[in-house]
Coordinates of C-alpha atoms and ligand atoms in Angstrom, one line a residue:
X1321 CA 18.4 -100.0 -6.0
X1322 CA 21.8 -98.6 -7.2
X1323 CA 20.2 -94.9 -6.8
X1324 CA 23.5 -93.7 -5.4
X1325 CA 25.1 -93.9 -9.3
X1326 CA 22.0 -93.1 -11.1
X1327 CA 22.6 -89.2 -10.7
X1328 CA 26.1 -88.8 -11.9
X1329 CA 26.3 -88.6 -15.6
X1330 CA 24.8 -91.5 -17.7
X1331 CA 28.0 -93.5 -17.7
X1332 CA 30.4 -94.7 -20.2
X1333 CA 30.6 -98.4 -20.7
X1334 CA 34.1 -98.7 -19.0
X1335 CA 32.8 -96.7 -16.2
X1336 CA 29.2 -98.4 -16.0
X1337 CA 30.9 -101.8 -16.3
X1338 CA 32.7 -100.4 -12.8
X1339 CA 30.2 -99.5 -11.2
X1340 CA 30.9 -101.9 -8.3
X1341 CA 33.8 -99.6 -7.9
X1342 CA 31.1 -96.8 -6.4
X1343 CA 31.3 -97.1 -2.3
X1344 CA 30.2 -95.5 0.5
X1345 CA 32.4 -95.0 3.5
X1346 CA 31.1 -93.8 7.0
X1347 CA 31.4 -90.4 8.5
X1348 CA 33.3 -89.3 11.5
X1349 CA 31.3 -89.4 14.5
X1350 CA 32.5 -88.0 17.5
X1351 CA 30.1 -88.9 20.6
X1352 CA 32.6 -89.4 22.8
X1353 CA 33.2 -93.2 22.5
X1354 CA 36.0 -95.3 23.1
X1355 CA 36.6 -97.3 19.8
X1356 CA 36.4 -96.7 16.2
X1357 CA 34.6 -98.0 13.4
X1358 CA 35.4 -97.8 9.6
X1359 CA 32.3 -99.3 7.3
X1360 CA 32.9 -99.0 3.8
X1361 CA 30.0 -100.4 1.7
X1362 CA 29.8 -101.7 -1.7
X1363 CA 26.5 -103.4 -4.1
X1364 CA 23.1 -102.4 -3.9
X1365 CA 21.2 -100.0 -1.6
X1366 CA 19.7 -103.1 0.4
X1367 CA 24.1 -103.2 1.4
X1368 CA 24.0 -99.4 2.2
X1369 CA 21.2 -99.8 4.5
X1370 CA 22.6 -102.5 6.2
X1371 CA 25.3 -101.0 6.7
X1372 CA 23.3 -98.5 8.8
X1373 CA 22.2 -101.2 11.0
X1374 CA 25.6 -102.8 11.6
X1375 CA 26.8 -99.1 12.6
X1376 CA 23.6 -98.9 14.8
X1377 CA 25.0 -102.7 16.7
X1378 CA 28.4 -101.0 17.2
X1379 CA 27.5 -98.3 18.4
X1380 CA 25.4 -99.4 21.5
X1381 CA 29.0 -101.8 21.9
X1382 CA 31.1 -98.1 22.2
X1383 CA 32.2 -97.9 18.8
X1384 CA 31.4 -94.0 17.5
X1385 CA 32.5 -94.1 13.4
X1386 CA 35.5 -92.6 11.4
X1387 CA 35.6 -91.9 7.9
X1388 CA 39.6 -92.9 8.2
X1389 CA 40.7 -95.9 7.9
X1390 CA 43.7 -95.3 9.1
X1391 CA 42.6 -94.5 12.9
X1392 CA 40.0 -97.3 12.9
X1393 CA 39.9 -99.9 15.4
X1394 CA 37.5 -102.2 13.6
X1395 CA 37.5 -102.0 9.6
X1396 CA 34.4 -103.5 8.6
X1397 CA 33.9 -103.8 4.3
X1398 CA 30.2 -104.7 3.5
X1399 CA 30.9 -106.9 -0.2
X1400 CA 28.8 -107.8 -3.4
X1401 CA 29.2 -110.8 -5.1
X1402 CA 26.7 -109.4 -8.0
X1403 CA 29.4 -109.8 -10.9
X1404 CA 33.2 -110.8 -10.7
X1405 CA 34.3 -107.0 -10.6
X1406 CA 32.4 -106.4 -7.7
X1407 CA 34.6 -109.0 -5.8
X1408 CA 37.8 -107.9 -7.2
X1409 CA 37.5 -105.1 -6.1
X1410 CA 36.7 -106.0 -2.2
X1411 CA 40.0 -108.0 -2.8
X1412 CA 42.3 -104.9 -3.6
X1413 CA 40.9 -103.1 -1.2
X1414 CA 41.7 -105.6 1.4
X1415 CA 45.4 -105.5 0.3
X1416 CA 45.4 -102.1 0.8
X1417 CA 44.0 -102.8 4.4
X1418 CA 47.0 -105.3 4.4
X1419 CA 49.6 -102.4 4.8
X1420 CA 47.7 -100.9 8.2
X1421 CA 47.7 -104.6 9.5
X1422 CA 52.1 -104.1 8.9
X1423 CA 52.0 -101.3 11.3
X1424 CA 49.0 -101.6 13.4
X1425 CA 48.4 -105.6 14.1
X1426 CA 45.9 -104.9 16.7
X1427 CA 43.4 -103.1 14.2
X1428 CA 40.8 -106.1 13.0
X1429 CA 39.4 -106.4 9.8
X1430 CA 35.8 -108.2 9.0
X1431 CA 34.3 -108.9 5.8
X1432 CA 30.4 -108.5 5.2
X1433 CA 27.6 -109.3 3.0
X1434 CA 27.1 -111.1 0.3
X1435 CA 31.4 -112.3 -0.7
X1436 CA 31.1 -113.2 3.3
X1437 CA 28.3 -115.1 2.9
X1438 CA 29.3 -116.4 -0.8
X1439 CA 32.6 -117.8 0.9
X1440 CA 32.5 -118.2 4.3
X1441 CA 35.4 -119.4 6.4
X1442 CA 37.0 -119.7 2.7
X1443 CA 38.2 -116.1 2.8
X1444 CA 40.0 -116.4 5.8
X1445 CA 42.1 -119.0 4.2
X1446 CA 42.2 -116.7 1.0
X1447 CA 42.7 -113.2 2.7
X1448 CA 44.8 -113.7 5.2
X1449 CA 44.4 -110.2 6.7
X1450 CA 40.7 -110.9 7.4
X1451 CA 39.5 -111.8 11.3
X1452 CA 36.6 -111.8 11.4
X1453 CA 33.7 -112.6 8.8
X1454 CA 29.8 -112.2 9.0
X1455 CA 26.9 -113.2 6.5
X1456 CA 24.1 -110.8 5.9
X1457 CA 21.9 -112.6 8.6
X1458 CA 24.7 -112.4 11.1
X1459 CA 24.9 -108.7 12.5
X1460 CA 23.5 -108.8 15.9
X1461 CA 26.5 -111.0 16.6
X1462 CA 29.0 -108.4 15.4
X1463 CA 29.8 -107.5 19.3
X1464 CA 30.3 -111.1 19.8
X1465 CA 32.2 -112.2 17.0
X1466 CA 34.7 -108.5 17.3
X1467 CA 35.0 -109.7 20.9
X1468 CA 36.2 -113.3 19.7
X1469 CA 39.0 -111.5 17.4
X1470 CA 40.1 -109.5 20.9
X1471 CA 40.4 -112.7 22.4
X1472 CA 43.0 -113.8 19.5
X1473 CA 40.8 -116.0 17.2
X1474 CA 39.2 -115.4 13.8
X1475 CA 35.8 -115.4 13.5
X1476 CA 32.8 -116.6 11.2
X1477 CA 28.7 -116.0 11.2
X1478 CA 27.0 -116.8 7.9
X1479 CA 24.3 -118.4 9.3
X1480 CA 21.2 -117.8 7.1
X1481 CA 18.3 -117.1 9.0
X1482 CA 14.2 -117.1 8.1
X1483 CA 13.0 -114.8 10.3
X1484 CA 15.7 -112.1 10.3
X1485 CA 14.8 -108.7 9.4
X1486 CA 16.3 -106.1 12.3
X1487 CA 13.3 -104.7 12.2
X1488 CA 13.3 -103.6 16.0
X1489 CA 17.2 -101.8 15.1
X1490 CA 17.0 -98.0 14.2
X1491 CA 19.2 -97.9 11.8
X1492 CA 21.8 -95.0 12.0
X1493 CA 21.7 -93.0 8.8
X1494 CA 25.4 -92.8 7.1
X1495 CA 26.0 -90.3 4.2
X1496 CA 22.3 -89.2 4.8
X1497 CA 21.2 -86.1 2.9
X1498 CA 18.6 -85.4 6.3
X1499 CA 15.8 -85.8 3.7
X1500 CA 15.6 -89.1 1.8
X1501 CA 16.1 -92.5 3.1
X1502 CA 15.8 -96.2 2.4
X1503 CA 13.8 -98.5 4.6
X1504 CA 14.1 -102.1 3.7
X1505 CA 10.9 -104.0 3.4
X1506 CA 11.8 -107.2 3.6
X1507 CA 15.4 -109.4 2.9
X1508 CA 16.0 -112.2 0.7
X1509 CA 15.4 -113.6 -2.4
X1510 CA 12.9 -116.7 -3.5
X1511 CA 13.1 -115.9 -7.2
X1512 CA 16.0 -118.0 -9.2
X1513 CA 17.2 -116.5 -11.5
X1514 CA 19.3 -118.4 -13.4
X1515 CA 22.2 -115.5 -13.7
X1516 CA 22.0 -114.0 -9.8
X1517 CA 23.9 -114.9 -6.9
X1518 CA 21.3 -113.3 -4.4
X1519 CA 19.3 -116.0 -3.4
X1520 CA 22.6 -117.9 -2.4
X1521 CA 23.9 -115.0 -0.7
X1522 CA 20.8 -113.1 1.2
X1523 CA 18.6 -116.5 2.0
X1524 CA 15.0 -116.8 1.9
X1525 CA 12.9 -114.0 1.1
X1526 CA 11.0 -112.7 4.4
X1527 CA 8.8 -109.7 4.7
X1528 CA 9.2 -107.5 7.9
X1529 CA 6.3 -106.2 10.3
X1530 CA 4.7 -103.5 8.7
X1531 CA 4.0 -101.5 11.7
X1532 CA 7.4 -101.1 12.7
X1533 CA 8.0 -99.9 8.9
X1534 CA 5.4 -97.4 9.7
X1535 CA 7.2 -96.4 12.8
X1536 CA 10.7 -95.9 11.1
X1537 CA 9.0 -93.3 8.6
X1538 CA 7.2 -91.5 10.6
X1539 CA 10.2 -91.3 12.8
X1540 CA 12.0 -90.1 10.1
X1541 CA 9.1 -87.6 9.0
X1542 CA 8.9 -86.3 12.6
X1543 CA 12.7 -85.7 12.1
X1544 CA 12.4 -83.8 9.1
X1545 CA 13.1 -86.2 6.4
X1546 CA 10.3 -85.7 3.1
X1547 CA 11.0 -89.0 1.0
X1548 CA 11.5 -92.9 1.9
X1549 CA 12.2 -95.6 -0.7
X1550 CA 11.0 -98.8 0.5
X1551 CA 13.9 -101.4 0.2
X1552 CA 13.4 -105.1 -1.1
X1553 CA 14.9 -107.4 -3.9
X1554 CA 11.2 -108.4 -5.0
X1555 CA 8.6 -105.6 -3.3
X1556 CA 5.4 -106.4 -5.1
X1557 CA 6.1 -110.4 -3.1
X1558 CA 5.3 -108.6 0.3
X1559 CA 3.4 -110.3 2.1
X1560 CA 3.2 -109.8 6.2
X1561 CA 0.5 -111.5 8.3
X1562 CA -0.1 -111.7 12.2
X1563 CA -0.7 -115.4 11.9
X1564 CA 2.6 -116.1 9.8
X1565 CA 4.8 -114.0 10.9
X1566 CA 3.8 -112.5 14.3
X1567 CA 1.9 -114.7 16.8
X1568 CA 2.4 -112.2 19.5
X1569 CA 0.7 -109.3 17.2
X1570 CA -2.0 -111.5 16.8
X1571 CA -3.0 -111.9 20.1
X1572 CA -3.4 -108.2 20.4
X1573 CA -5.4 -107.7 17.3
X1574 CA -8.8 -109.4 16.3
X1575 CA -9.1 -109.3 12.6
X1576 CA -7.2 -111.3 11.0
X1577 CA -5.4 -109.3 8.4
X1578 CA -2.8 -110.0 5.4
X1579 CA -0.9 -106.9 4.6
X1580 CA 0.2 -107.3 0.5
X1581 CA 2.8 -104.6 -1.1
X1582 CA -0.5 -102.5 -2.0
X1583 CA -1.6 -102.3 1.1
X1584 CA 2.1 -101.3 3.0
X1585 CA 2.1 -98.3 0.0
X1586 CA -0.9 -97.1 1.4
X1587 CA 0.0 -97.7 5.2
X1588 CA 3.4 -95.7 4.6
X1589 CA 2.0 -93.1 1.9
X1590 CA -0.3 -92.4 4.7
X1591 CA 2.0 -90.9 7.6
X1592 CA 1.7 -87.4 5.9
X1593 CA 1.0 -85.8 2.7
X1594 CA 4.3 -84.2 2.6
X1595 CA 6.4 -87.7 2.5
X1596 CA 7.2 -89.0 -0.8
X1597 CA 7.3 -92.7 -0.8
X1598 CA 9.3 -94.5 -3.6
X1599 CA 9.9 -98.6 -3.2
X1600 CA 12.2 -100.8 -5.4
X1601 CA 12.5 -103.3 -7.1
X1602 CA 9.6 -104.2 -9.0
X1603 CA 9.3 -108.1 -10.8
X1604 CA 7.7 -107.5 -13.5
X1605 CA 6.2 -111.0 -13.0
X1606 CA 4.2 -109.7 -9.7
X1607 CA 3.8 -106.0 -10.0
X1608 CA -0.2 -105.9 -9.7
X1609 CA -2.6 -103.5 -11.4
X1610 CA -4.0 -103.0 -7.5
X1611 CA -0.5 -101.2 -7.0
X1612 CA -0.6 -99.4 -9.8
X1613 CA -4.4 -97.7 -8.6
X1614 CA -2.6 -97.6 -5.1
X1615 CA 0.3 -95.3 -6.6
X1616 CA -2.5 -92.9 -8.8
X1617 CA -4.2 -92.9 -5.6
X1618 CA -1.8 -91.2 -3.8
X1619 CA -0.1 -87.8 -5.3
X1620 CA 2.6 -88.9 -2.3
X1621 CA 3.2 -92.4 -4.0
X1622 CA 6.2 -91.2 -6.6
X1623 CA 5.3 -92.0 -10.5
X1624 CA 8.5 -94.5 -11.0
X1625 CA 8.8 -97.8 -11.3
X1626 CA 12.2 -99.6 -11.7
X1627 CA 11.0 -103.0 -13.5
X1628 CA 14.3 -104.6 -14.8
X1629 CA 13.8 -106.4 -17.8
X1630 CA 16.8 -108.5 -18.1
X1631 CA 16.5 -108.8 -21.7
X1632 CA 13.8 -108.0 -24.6
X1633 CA 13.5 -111.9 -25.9
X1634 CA 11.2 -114.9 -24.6
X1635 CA 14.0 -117.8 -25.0
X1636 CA 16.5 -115.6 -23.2
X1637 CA 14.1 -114.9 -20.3
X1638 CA 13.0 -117.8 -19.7
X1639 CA 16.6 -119.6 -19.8
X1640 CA 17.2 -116.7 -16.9
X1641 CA 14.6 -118.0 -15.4
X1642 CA 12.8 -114.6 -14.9
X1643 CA 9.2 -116.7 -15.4
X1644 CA 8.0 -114.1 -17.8
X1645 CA 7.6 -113.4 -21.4
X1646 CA 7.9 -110.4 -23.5
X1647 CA 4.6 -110.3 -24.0
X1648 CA 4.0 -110.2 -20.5
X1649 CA 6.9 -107.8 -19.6
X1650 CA 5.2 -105.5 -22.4
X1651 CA 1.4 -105.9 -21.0
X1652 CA 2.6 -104.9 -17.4
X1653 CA 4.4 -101.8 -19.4
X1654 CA 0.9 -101.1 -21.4
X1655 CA -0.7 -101.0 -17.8
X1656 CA 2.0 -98.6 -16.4
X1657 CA 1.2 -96.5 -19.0
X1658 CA -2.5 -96.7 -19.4
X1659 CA -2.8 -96.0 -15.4
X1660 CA -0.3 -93.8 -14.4
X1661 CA 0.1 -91.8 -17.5
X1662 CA 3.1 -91.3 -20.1
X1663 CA 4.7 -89.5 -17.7
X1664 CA 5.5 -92.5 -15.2
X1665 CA 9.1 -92.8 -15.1
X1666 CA 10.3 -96.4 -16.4
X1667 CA 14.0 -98.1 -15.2
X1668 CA 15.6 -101.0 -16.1
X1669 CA 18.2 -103.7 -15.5
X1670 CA 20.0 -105.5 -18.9
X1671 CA 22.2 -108.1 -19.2
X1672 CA 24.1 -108.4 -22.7
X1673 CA 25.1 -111.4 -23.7
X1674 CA 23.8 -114.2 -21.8
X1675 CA 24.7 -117.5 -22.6
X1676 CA 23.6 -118.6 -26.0
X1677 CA 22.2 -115.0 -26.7
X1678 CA 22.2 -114.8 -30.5
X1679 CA 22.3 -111.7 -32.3
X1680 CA 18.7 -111.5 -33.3
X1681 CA 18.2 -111.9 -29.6
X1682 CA 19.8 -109.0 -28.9
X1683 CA 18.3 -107.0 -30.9
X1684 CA 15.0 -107.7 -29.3
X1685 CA 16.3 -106.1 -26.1
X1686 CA 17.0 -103.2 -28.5
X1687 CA 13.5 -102.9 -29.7
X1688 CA 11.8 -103.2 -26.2
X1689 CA 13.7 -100.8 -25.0
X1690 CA 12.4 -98.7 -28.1
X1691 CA 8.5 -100.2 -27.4
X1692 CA 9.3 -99.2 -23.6
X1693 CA 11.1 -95.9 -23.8
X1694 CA 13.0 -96.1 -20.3
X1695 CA 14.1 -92.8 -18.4
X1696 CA 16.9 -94.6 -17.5
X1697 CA 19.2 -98.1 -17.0
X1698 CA 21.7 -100.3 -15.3
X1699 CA 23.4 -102.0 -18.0
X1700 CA 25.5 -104.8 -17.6
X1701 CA 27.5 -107.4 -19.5
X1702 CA 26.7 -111.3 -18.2
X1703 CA 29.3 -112.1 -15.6
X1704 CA 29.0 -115.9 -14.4
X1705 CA 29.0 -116.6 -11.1
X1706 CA 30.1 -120.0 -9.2
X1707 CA 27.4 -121.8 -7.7
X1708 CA 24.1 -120.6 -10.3
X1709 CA 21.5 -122.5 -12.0
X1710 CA 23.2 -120.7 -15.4
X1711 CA 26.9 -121.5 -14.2
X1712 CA 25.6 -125.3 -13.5
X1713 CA 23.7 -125.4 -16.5
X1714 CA 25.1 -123.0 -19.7
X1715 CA 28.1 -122.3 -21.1
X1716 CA 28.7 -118.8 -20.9
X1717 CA 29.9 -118.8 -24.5
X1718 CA 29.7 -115.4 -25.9
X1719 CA 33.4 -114.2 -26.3
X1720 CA 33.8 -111.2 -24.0
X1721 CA 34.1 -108.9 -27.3
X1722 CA 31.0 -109.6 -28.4
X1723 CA 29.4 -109.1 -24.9
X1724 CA 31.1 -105.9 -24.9
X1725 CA 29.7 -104.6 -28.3
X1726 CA 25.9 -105.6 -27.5
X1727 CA 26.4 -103.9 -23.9
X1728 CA 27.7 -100.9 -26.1
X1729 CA 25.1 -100.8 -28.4
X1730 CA 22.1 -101.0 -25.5
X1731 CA 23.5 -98.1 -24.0
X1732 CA 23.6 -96.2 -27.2
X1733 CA 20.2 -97.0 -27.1
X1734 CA 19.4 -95.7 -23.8
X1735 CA 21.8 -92.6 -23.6
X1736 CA 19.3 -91.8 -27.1
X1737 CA 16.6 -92.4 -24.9
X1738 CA 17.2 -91.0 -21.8
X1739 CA 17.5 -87.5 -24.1
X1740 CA 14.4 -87.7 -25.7
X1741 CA 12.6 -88.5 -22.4
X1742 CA 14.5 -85.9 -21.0
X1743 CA 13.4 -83.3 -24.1
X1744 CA 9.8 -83.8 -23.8
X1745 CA 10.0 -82.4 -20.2
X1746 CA 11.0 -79.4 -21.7
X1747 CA 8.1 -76.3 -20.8
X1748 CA 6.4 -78.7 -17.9
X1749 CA 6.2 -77.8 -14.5
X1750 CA 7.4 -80.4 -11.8
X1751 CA 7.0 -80.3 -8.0
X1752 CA 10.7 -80.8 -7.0
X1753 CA 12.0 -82.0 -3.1
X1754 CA 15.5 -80.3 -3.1
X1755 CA 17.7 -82.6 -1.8
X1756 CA 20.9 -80.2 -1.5
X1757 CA 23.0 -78.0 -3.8
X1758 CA 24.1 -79.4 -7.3
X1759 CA 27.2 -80.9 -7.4
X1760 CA 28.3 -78.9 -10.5
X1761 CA 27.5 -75.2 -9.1
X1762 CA 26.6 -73.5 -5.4
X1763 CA 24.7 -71.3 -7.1
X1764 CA 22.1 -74.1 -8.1
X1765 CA 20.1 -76.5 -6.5
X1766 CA 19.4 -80.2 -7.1
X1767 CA 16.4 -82.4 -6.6
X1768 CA 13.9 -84.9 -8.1
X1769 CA 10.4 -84.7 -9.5
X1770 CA 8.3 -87.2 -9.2
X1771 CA 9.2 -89.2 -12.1
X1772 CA 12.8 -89.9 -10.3
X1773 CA 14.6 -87.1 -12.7
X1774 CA 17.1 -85.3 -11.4
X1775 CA 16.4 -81.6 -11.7
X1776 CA 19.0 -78.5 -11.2
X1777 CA 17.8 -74.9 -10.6
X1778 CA 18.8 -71.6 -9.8
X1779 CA 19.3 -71.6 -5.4
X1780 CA 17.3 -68.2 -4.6
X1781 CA 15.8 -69.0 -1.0
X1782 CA 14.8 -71.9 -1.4
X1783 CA 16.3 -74.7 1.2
X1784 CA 16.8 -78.2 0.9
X1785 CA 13.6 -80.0 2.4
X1786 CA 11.1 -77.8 0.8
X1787 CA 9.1 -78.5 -2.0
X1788 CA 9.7 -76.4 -5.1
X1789 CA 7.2 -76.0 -8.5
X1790 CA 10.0 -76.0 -11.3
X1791 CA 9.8 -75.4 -14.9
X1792 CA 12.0 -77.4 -16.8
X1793 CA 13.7 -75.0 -19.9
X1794 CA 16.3 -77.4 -21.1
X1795 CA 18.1 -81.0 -20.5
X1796 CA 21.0 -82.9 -20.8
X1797 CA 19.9 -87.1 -21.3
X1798 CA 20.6 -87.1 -17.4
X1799 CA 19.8 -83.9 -15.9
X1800 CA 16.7 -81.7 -16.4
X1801 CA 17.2 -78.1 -16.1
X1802 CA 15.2 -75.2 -14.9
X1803 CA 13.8 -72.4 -12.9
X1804 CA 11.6 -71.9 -9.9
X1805 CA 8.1 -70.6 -10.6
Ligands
SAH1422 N1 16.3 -108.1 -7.5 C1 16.6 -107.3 -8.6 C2 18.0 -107.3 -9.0 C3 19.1 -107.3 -8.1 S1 20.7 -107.5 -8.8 C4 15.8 -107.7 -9.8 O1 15.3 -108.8 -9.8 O2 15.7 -107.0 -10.7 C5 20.8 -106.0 -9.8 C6 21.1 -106.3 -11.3 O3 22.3 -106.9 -11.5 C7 20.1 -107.3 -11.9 O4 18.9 -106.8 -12.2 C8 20.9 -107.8 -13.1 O5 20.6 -106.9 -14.2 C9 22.4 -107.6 -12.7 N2 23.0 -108.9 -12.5 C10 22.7 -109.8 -11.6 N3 23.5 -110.9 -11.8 C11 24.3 -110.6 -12.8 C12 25.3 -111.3 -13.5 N4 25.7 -112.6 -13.1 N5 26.0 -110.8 -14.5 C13 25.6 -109.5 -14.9 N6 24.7 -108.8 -14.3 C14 24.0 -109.3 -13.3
SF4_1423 FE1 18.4 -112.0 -8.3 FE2 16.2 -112.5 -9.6 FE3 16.1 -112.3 -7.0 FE4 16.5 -110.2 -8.5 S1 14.7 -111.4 -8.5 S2 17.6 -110.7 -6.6 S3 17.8 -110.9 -10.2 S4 17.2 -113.9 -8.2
F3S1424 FE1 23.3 -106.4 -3.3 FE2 25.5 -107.2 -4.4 FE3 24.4 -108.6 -2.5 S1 23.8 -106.3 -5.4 S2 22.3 -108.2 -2.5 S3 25.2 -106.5 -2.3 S4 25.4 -109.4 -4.3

């Protein structure tokens, strides 16, 4: 979900541990339009596409975007709440915001996602630049709420909804590359685990109408895009059906059907050959074997899973609340690999130092992540967060050093890894969708193979859109290199 970092270079710890510090800002726009709209967007991907909808609101309200903040009429800051760094940093940007707000008092500044939603009217009181503040559920009442703050109040929306997934909005596609985009699948979060503030902060967990996730990629096929990633905090739960969640559909349809996260694949692996469809994140406590034979199925249906793990021991996981076991964790890995191949790329998500963790503990994450052999992870140290099962019930007692040391040593681990997964690539062919020119050298192109690895080669004629066979002659432990053949 946090794709946007995953193709720098595998990150040092200080970096990694600031990775809430990576944002997105939106581009200028110039349609015309009488008002301006700054987004800036921090957290996961699910907060980047979001973002596209809220731009998509503002837009029919005659807002076109900037990518200044300085000449913006409306500053809007879509937040995480994921960890405590995430939020500090919202909170020095908004002081920086504070010094237009000396100059320019007419400009309004909102506050988005999940810190709007995590404190509500509270960050009014706390930020006293903010006017205006709107909960992940709230967006269609942007318009409204901006128009409140013209009228000279402040103004809050973090009502959480059941039903609300903007699924009839077109989102409009910031930062886009013109060939991969997200789609979300569904919003929300009925899993509780013990460490995560999501469920507090994105609601209940609802799926959205397949058909009109159909429609958005073939939309996006017809306009030249090649790869989707289908957005949700828990895709294998997907679950749509007419009589649930659409009575009107089923009065136009006769079988009665239930569409599961299989079945979607298919449905959205099916608008062409030529789109690549990728979907995150996996549970590993409901990932089915049936999408595993739906993704070998489908050449299309990208070979990666992201399955976070959390952490490689059974007391841990369960005092997270994840609801599996190692054992488990490891005989959904063994089923990865026994039907989609050794080649499947495997992610992860680990926490160091949960409360309690001992060292023993710790070193279990170690050896899974030796039993697993990932491509690639988000690593984190435990951050507690007001309001969880774990901040109500633990003590988060390991002293920050020794959370530090763990976190260091599991991305030793990986960085290790990541090389080695990266070195047995080396004299395969991969079919590559170039997504642009490398970021090191205009000479060279970048894209990914199947597997989710980043690969860079030599530019020749080829364009970014196509489809390119590459053979892979050396590596770095993020970066495959090669040469067109
Ligand atoms: N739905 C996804 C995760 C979304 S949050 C899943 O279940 O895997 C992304 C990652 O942030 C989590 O996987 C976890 O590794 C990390 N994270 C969440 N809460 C955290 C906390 N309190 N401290 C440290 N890391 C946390
Ligand atoms: Fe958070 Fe767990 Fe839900 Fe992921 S599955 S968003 S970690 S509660
Ligand atoms: Fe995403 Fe951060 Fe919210 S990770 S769901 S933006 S808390």
């Amino acid at each position: 979900m946090q794709d946007l970092i995953k193709d720098l270079d595998i990150l040092s710890e200080e970096k990694k541990q600031e990775n809430c510090e990576v944002f997105k800002t939106s581009p200028e726009q110039n349609t015309g339009k009488q008002r301006k709209l700054y987004v800036e967007s921090y957290g996961c991907q699910m907060n980047f596409s979001d973002s596209e909808i809220v731009t998509s609101i503002m837009q029919k309200e005659g807002f076109d975007t900037t990518s200044d903040y300085e000449s913006a009429d409306v500053i809007l800051l879509n937040t995480c709440s994921i960890r405590d760094k995430a939020e500090q940093t919202v909170r020095k940007r908004l002081s920086q915001f504070n010094q237009i707000k000396k100059t320019k008092p007419e400009v309004t500044v909102g506050v988005l996602g999940c810190m709007a939603e995590r404190l509500k009217s509270k960050l009014l009181e706390e930020e006293k630049i903010v006017d205006l503040v709107a909960g992940p559920d709230a967006y269609r009442d942007l318009p409204n709420l901006v128009k409140q703050v013209d009228e000279g109040q402040r103004s809050v929306n973090t009502f959480l909804s059941r039903e609300e997934t903007y699924a009839d909005i077109s989102p409009v596609r910031l930062n886009s590359n013109g060939v991969t985009a997200f789609i979300s699948i569904m919003r929300g979060c009925d899993n509780m685990c013990s460490f995560c503030v999501v469920p507090f902060t994105r609601g209940r967990e609802r799926s959205r109408d397949p058909y009109s996730i159909v429609d958005e990629a073939r939309h996006l096929f017809e306009q030249g895009y090649r790869e989707v990633t289908l957005l949700g905090q828990n895709v294998d739960s997907y679950k749509w059906s007419p009589e649930v969640n659409n009575k009107a559909r089923l009065e136009r349809t006769t079988v009665s059907e239930v569409i599961n996260f299989a079945k979607l694949l298919e449905m959205v692996a099916l608008v062409s050959p030529d789109l690549r469809v990728r979907f995150s994140t996996s549970h590993p406590k409901d990932i089915t074997d049936e999408v595993l034979h739906t993704m070998k199925k489908y050449e299309n249906i990208c070979k990666y899973i992201h399955l976070p793990a959390q952490s490689g021991n059974t007391r841990v996981l369960e005092l997270m609340n994840r609801t599996y076991s190692r054992e488990w964790y490891i005989n959904r890995v063994d089923a990865i690999r026994t039907i989609l191949g050794e080649d499947c790329g495997i992610s992860s998500d680990m926490i160091a130092g949960f409360c309690t963790e001992t060292e023993e503990e710790h070193t279990e994450t170690l050896t899974l992540m030796d039993y697993v052999k990932y491509d690639f992870s988000y690593m984190f140290y435990y951050s507690e967060r007001p309001g969880t099962l774990a901040a109500k019930k633990y003590e988060d007692d390991i002293p920050l050093d020794i959370k530090k040391r763990r976190l260091k040593e599991i991305i030793e681990k990986q960085q290790q890894i990541s090389l080695e997964r990266n070195q047995r690539d080396i004299g395969k062919v991969f079919k590559v969708l170039v997504e642009g020119t490398s970021r090191k050298s205009e000479d060279d192109l970048q894209g990914r193979n199947s597997a989710n690895k980043v690969i860079v080669f030599p530019k020749q004629n080829f364009k970014k859109g196509e489809y390119v066979h590459v053979l892979v002659k050396d590596c770095t432990a993020a970066t495959l290199i090669g040469e067109a053949v």
